[in-house]
Coordinates of C-alpha atoms in Angstrom, one line a residue:
M1478 CA 17.4 35.6 -18.8
E1479 CA 17.6 38.4 -22.1
L1480 CA 16.5 41.7 -21.2
S1481 CA 15.2 44.3 -23.5
G1482 CA 17.2 47.3 -24.6
E1483 CA 15.3 49.6 -22.5
A1484 CA 15.1 47.1 -19.5
R1485 CA 19.1 46.7 -19.6
P1486 CA 21.2 48.7 -17.7
Q1487 CA 23.7 51.0 -18.2
I1488 CA 26.8 49.6 -17.2
V1489 CA 30.6 52.2 -16.8
L1490 CA 33.5 51.2 -15.6
L1491 CA 34.6 53.0 -12.8
G1492 CA 37.5 51.3 -12.4
T1493 CA 37.2 50.5 -8.1
K1494 CA 35.9 47.0 -6.6
A1495 CA 33.1 49.0 -4.9
S1496 CA 32.0 51.0 -8.3
A1497 CA 31.8 47.4 -9.9
L1498 CA 29.6 46.1 -6.8
A1499 CA 27.4 48.7 -6.4
V1500 CA 26.7 47.8 -10.6
I1501 CA 26.3 44.2 -10.4
G1502 CA 23.6 45.2 -7.3
V1503 CA 21.5 47.6 -10.2
W1504 CA 22.1 44.8 -12.3
R1505 CA 20.1 42.2 -9.5
S1506 CA 17.6 44.7 -9.0
V1507 CA 16.9 44.7 -12.5
V1508 CA 16.4 41.2 -13.4
S1509 CA 14.7 40.7 -10.6
D1510 CA 12.2 43.3 -11.2
Q1511 CA 11.9 41.7 -14.4
R1512 CA 11.7 38.0 -13.0
L1513 CA 8.6 39.0 -10.8
E1514 CA 7.0 41.1 -13.0
R1515 CA 7.4 37.9 -15.7
R1516 CA 5.8 35.9 -12.5
M1517 CA 2.6 38.5 -11.7
A1518 CA 1.6 38.3 -15.9
E1519 CA 1.9 34.4 -15.4
M1520 CA -1.6 32.5 -16.1
L1521 CA -1.4 30.1 -13.2
H1522 CA -3.2 26.4 -13.1
V1523 CA -4.7 25.6 -9.8
G1524 CA -5.9 22.0 -9.2
I1525 CA -8.5 21.1 -6.1
L1526 CA -9.2 18.3 -4.6
G1527 CA -12.2 17.9 -2.9
A1528 CA -15.8 19.1 -4.0
G1529 CA -17.2 19.9 -0.5
L1530 CA -18.6 23.4 1.1
A1531 CA -14.1 24.3 1.0
A1532 CA -13.6 23.4 -2.0
E1533 CA -16.5 25.6 -3.9
G1534 CA -14.9 28.3 -1.3
H1535 CA -11.3 27.8 -2.6
A1536 CA -12.4 28.0 -7.0
A1537 CA -14.6 30.5 -5.6
A1538 CA -12.0 32.6 -4.1
Y1539 CA -9.5 31.8 -7.0
S1540 CA -12.1 33.0 -9.3
Q1541 CA -11.7 36.3 -8.7
L1542 CA -8.5 36.3 -8.7
R1543 CA -6.8 37.9 -12.2
D1544 CA -4.1 35.3 -14.5
V1545 CA -5.6 32.0 -12.2
E1546 CA -7.9 29.7 -13.1
V1547 CA -8.8 26.5 -12.2
T1548 CA -8.1 23.4 -14.1
A1549 CA -8.2 20.4 -12.3
L1550 CA -10.7 19.0 -10.0
W1551 CA -10.3 15.4 -8.3
N1552 CA -13.7 14.5 -5.9
R1553 CA -14.0 10.4 -3.8
T1554 CA -17.2 11.0 -5.8
H1555 CA -16.6 12.1 -9.4
S1556 CA -20.3 13.2 -9.5
R1557 CA -20.4 15.9 -7.0
A1558 CA -16.4 17.2 -8.7
E1559 CA -18.7 16.9 -11.7
A1560 CA -20.7 19.6 -10.0
L1561 CA -18.4 21.9 -9.5
A1562 CA -17.4 21.6 -12.8
G1563 CA -20.3 22.8 -14.2
K1564 CA -20.8 25.7 -11.4
L1565 CA -17.1 27.1 -12.4
G1566 CA -17.9 26.8 -16.4
H1567 CA -13.6 26.5 -17.1
P1568 CA -13.5 25.5 -20.6
T1569 CA -9.7 23.7 -20.0
L1570 CA -11.5 21.9 -16.6
K1571 CA -10.8 18.5 -16.2
V1572 CA -12.4 16.0 -13.6
Y1573 CA -9.8 13.9 -12.7
D1574 CA -11.0 10.0 -11.6
N1575 CA -7.6 10.0 -8.9
W1576 CA -6.0 12.3 -6.8
Q1577 CA -2.6 10.9 -8.2
E1578 CA -3.1 11.3 -12.0
L1579 CA -4.4 15.1 -11.0
I1580 CA -0.9 15.8 -9.1
T1581 CA 1.3 14.1 -11.5
Q1582 CA -0.8 14.8 -14.5
A1583 CA -2.5 18.3 -14.7
H1584 CA 0.4 20.7 -14.6
C1585 CA -1.2 22.8 -12.3
D1586 CA 0.9 25.6 -11.0
V1587 CA -0.9 25.3 -7.4
I1588 CA -2.7 22.5 -5.2
S1589 CA -5.8 23.3 -2.9
I1590 CA -6.2 20.4 -0.7
A1591 CA -9.5 20.3 0.4
T1592 CA -10.4 17.0 0.9
A1593 CA -11.6 14.4 4.4
P1594 CA -8.3 15.8 7.0
M1595 CA -7.5 11.4 6.4
L1596 CA -6.3 12.7 3.0
R1597 CA -4.2 15.5 3.6
S1598 CA -0.9 14.5 4.2
E1599 CA 0.2 12.3 1.3
P1600 CA -1.7 14.6 -1.8
L1601 CA 0.8 17.6 0.1
L1602 CA 3.5 15.7 -0.3
M1603 CA 3.3 14.4 -3.6
A1604 CA 2.5 17.7 -4.9
L1605 CA 5.2 19.5 -3.6
G1606 CA 7.8 16.7 -4.7
H1607 CA 6.5 17.6 -8.4
G1608 CA 7.4 21.4 -7.7
C1609 CA 3.7 23.1 -6.6
H1610 CA 2.4 25.4 -3.9
V1611 CA -0.2 24.0 -1.8
L1612 CA -3.1 25.2 0.6
V1613 CA -4.0 22.5 2.8
E1614 CA -7.4 22.5 4.5
K1615 CA -6.8 22.5 8.0
P1616 CA -6.8 20.7 10.0
M1617 CA -3.9 20.2 7.8
S1618 CA -3.6 16.2 9.1
F1619 CA -4.9 13.7 11.7
G1620 CA -2.5 13.6 14.2
V1621 CA 1.5 14.8 15.1
R1622 CA 3.0 13.2 13.6
E1623 CA 1.7 13.4 10.3
A1624 CA 1.5 17.0 10.8
E1625 CA 5.3 16.9 11.3
G1626 CA 6.4 15.5 8.6
M1627 CA 4.3 17.5 6.9
V1628 CA 6.2 20.8 7.8
A1629 CA 9.6 18.9 7.2
A1630 CA 9.0 18.1 3.5
A1631 CA 7.1 21.9 3.1
Q1632 CA 10.4 23.4 5.2
R1633 CA 12.7 21.3 2.3
A1634 CA 10.3 22.2 -0.9
E1635 CA 10.5 25.6 -2.8
S1636 CA 7.1 26.1 -2.6
V1637 CA 5.0 28.2 -1.0
T1638 CA 2.9 26.6 1.1
A1639 CA 0.2 27.8 3.7
C1640 CA -2.8 26.0 5.8
C1641 CA -6.4 27.4 5.6
F1642 CA -7.7 29.4 9.1
N1643 CA -9.2 30.9 7.0
W1644 CA -11.2 33.2 10.5
R1645 CA -8.3 35.6 10.7
Y1646 CA -9.1 37.3 8.1
A1647 CA -13.0 37.7 8.9
P1648 CA -13.4 41.7 9.2
A1649 CA -13.3 41.6 13.2
Y1650 CA -10.1 39.3 13.9
Q1651 CA -8.4 41.9 11.7
T1652 CA -9.0 44.7 13.5
A1653 CA -8.8 42.8 16.5
S1654 CA -4.9 41.9 15.9
R1655 CA -4.2 45.8 14.9
A1656 CA -5.6 47.5 18.0
I1657 CA -3.7 44.0 20.0
R1658 CA -0.2 45.2 17.9
A1659 CA -0.9 48.8 18.7
G1660 CA -0.6 48.7 22.6
E1661 CA -4.8 49.3 22.3
I1662 CA -5.3 46.8 25.5
G1663 CA -2.0 46.9 26.9
A1664 CA -0.7 43.5 27.7
I1665 CA -2.6 40.3 27.0
R1666 CA -3.6 38.4 29.5
D1667 CA -6.9 36.6 29.7
V1668 CA -8.8 34.8 26.2
R1669 CA -12.0 33.1 26.4
T1670 CA -14.1 31.8 23.6
E1671 CA -17.3 30.9 23.5
W1672 CA -19.0 28.3 19.9
Y1673 CA -22.4 26.6 20.3
F1674 CA -22.7 25.6 16.2
R1675 CA -26.5 25.3 15.4
A1676 CA -26.6 22.5 13.3
R1677 CA -29.1 19.4 12.1
R1678 CA -28.9 16.4 10.9
H1679 CA -28.4 17.0 7.1
F1680 CA -24.6 19.5 7.5
L1681 CA -23.0 17.2 10.0
A1682 CA -23.9 14.1 8.0
S1683 CA -23.0 15.7 4.4
Q1684 CA -19.0 15.7 6.7
P1685 CA -18.8 12.5 8.8
W1686 CA -15.6 12.7 10.1
A1687 CA -16.3 15.4 11.6
L1688 CA -19.1 13.6 13.8
R1689 CA -16.6 10.6 15.0
M1690 CA -13.0 11.5 17.3
D1691 CA -11.3 7.6 16.2
T1692 CA -11.3 8.3 12.7
S1693 CA -10.9 11.9 13.2
N1694 CA -10.6 15.2 15.9
G1695 CA -14.2 15.6 15.2
S1696 CA -15.5 19.2 16.0
L1697 CA -12.1 19.7 17.4
G1698 CA -10.7 19.7 13.9
E1699 CA -14.0 21.0 12.4
G1700 CA -15.1 23.8 14.1
L1701 CA -12.7 24.2 17.6
C1702 CA -9.4 24.8 15.3
H1703 CA -10.1 28.3 14.4
D1704 CA -10.3 29.6 18.3
F1705 CA -7.1 27.7 19.2
D1706 CA -5.4 29.4 16.3
K1707 CA -7.0 33.0 16.3
A1708 CA -5.7 32.7 20.0
R1709 CA -1.8 32.1 18.8
F1710 CA -2.6 34.7 16.2
L1711 CA -3.9 37.5 18.4
T1712 CA -1.9 37.3 21.7
G1713 CA 1.4 36.0 19.7
E1714 CA 1.9 33.3 22.0
D1715 CA 1.9 29.4 21.9
F1716 CA -0.5 27.1 24.3
S1717 CA 1.8 25.8 27.4
E1718 CA -1.1 23.8 29.0
I1719 CA -4.2 22.3 29.3
A1720 CA -7.4 21.0 31.0
S1721 CA -9.7 19.4 28.7
R1722 CA -13.2 17.7 29.2
I1723 CA -14.9 15.8 25.6
T1724 CA -17.8 14.3 25.8
P1725 CA -20.9 13.3 23.2
I1726 CA -24.0 15.0 22.5
T1727 CA -27.0 14.1 21.1
I1728 CA -30.1 15.8 19.4
K1729 CA -32.5 14.6 20.5
Q1730 CA -35.0 16.1 17.2
D1731 CA -32.7 14.8 14.3
D1732 CA -34.1 11.8 16.1
D1733 CA -30.9 10.4 18.9
F1734 CA -28.3 11.8 16.9
L1735 CA -24.9 11.5 18.1
I1736 CA -22.0 13.8 17.6
D1737 CA -18.4 12.1 19.0
G1738 CA -16.9 14.5 21.3
G1739 CA -19.4 17.2 20.1
R1740 CA -19.5 18.8 23.4
S1741 CA -16.2 20.2 24.7
M1742 CA -14.7 23.0 27.1
H1743 CA -10.6 23.3 27.5
L1744 CA -8.6 25.3 30.2
A1745 CA -5.1 26.4 28.8
E1746 CA -2.1 28.7 29.7
L1747 CA -0.3 29.7 27.3
T1748 CA 3.2 31.0 27.0
G1749 CA 3.5 34.9 28.7
G1750 CA 1.2 33.4 31.3
V1751 CA -1.9 34.3 29.4
L1752 CA -4.8 32.1 30.0
A1753 CA -7.5 31.0 27.6
Q1754 CA -11.1 29.1 27.8
F1755 CA -12.7 27.8 25.0
C1756 CA -16.0 26.0 25.1
M1757 CA -17.8 24.7 21.9
S1758 CA -20.7 22.3 21.8
I1759 CA -22.6 21.3 19.4
T1760 CA -26.4 23.2 19.4
A1761 CA -29.8 22.3 18.1
G1762 CA -30.9 26.3 20.2
E1763 CA -29.3 29.5 20.0
G1764 CA -26.0 29.4 17.2
I1765 CA -22.8 31.9 19.6
W1766 CA -19.6 32.8 18.5
R1767 CA -17.8 34.8 20.3
M1768 CA -14.5 35.6 21.9
I1769 CA -13.2 38.5 24.9
I1770 CA -9.9 39.5 24.7
V1771 CA -8.7 40.6 28.3
G1772 CA -5.4 42.8 28.8
D1773 CA -4.4 45.2 31.6
E1774 CA -5.3 48.8 30.1
G1775 CA -9.3 47.2 28.5
S1776 CA -10.9 44.9 26.3
L1777 CA -12.0 43.4 23.2
T1778 CA -14.8 41.6 22.7
I1779 CA -16.3 40.4 19.0
P1780 CA -19.9 39.4 19.7
D1781 CA -20.5 37.4 16.5
A1782 CA -18.6 35.9 13.8
G1783 CA -16.3 37.8 13.1
T1784 CA -18.2 41.8 11.6
T1785 CA -17.8 44.1 14.7
V1786 CA -15.5 45.0 17.5
V1787 CA -15.8 46.0 20.7
R1788 CA -13.7 48.3 23.0
Q1789 CA -13.5 49.3 26.6
R1790 CA -10.6 50.9 28.4
Q1791 CA -10.5 51.7 31.9
D1792 CA -11.5 55.9 31.1
D1793 CA -14.4 55.1 29.3
N1794 CA -17.5 55.5 30.3
E1795 CA -18.8 52.4 27.9
P1796 CA -17.9 50.5 25.1
G1797 CA -17.4 51.3 21.9
T1798 CA -17.0 50.6 17.9
L1799 CA -13.6 50.3 16.1
A1800 CA -14.4 50.9 13.2
I1801 CA -13.7 48.3 10.1
A1802 CA -11.4 49.3 8.0
E1803 CA -11.8 49.5 4.4
A1804 CA -9.8 46.6 3.3
D1805 CA -11.4 44.6 5.6
Q1806 CA -14.8 45.5 5.6
L1807 CA -16.5 42.7 3.9
P1808 CA -17.8 43.7 1.0
H1809 CA -22.4 44.2 0.4
S1810 CA -21.8 40.7 -2.6
S1811 CA -20.1 38.6 -0.2
E1812 CA -21.1 35.9 2.2
L1813 CA -18.4 36.0 5.4
L1814 CA -17.3 32.7 5.2
Q1815 CA -16.6 33.2 1.0
H1816 CA -15.2 36.5 2.1
T1817 CA -12.6 34.9 4.5
W1818 CA -11.5 32.1 2.0
N1819 CA -11.6 35.1 -0.8
R1820 CA -8.7 37.2 1.9
L1821 CA -7.1 34.1 2.6
I1822 CA -6.0 32.5 -1.0
K1823 CA -5.8 35.8 -2.6
D1824 CA -2.7 36.5 0.3
F1825 CA -1.0 32.9 -1.1
I1826 CA -1.6 33.4 -4.8
G1827 CA 0.5 36.9 -4.3
A1828 CA 2.6 34.6 -2.0
V1829 CA 3.1 32.5 -4.7
R1830 CA 3.9 35.3 -7.5
D1831 CA 6.6 36.9 -5.0
G1832 CA 8.2 33.8 -4.3
D1833 CA 7.2 34.5 -0.3
L1834 CA 8.3 30.9 1.4
A1835 CA 7.9 32.3 4.7
H1836 CA 5.1 34.8 4.0
S1837 CA 7.8 37.8 5.3
D1838 CA 5.0 40.0 3.7
H1839 CA 1.9 38.2 3.8
P1840 CA 2.1 38.1 8.4
N1841 CA -1.4 36.9 8.6
L1842 CA -0.9 34.2 6.2
P1843 CA -0.6 30.7 7.8
V1844 CA 2.5 28.6 7.9
L1845 CA 2.1 25.0 7.8
T1846 CA 3.7 25.1 11.5
D1847 CA 0.3 27.5 12.6
G1848 CA -1.3 23.9 11.8
L1849 CA 1.0 21.9 13.4
R1850 CA 0.9 23.3 16.6
T1851 CA -2.4 23.3 16.9
E1852 CA -2.4 19.3 16.3
E1853 CA -0.2 19.4 18.9
V1854 CA -3.2 21.6 21.6
I1855 CA -5.5 18.7 20.0
A1856 CA -3.7 16.0 21.1
A1857 CA -3.0 17.0 23.9
A1858 CA -7.1 18.0 24.6
R1859 CA -7.8 14.7 23.9
Q1860 CA -5.4 13.4 26.2
S1861 CA -6.1 15.4 28.9
S1862 CA -9.9 14.9 28.3
I1863 CA -8.9 10.2 28.9
D1864 CA -6.6 11.2 31.6
R1865 CA -8.7 13.9 33.4
R1866 CA -5.5 16.2 34.2
W1867 CA -3.2 18.4 33.1
V1868 CA -1.4 18.5 29.8
T1869 CA 1.5 19.2 28.4
V1870 CA 1.1 20.7 24.9
G1871 CA 3.8 20.2 22.1
S1872 CA 5.8 17.7 20.4
K1873 CA 5.4 14.9 22.7
A1874 CA 2.2 15.4 22.8
P1875 CA 0.2 12.0 21.6
S1876 CA -0.3 11.8 18.2
F1877 CA -4.3 10.1 17.8
S1878 CA -4.1 8.0 14.9
Q1879 CA -7.2 6.8 12.7
Q1880 CA -6.7 3.6 14.9
S1881 CA -7.2 5.6 17.9
N1882 CA -10.5 5.0 20.5
G1883 CA -9.8 7.3 22.8
H1884 CA -12.3 10.2 23.3

């Protein structure tokens, strides 16, 4: 690499091995700084697979970043990709007829995969093979074995990868994470989440893979995986065992619209002895999404989707609301869901520019192993519901495929 005269360090031969090594260290530092500066100044070109809600969220997040441009789109339904391209309005953006051509011909630096779960593994493997950095939506695959292959490929690649567990970035969960790590409620003992998702047929029908357990993981993959990930993120523990019951649910006012796996409850033990409860149900009634984290010195409650944290400790006469750091606050111009995508994708692009393969400087950014761990939890939960017993979570958990008909 050629350095300008102004940036070139002045080398003085001091005649000792230690001095020579010091000079080499200074030289390497300058070269490294210049390479980083060059990466930061380069325009990054992004290709997005998918054109649904998540793909639109990704596109909007990338569009807010300096020197980042979405230049390629693909969706199974071509007209939807064309519609998204029209919203973005980038003059150089091209809609591709198939995803393979986008990866191999669009010369993208970054690929965002926001397709249905059944079509996430193959594009990720191909994108890594072409040297692209990859962000994949959650759940990152359909099945443990598929996820294991994705993790192995990412570990061999010289690319930044991440799984889009975006709710980690909601203001309340960032605040709770810092409070827990600061010891404000002591050692974590219990976690409980409740998610009653108020949805109607037209929304669910737009992502049909979320309605069936035999072609996807249903509401576990599309929704509850976020709560599984948040439990791991906040406690720093992994799942050991799980006991689950997963059943269909029918929305009566939508002509008896059946959702396979639309109602489930789970009791889990995490490493470190943490006990956790999770429940999720599609509902025609009140929408609720809350989480309670109990420590041996107090508790944190997130009573909404992720904007408020209530703390109570033994000596508190009444609970108090924790302040949200300015950097985490929800801007007045942004919706909460989009805000979480914005924060995660900003971190992802930061890791890309820094060459931070392990996310060492971006610790909130989920790695693909986080996606694999969640796949293992889902697989164990499904097996538990079938067998009516506790199931160990881990690499030996069953890997449900698209041919599986177990609920």
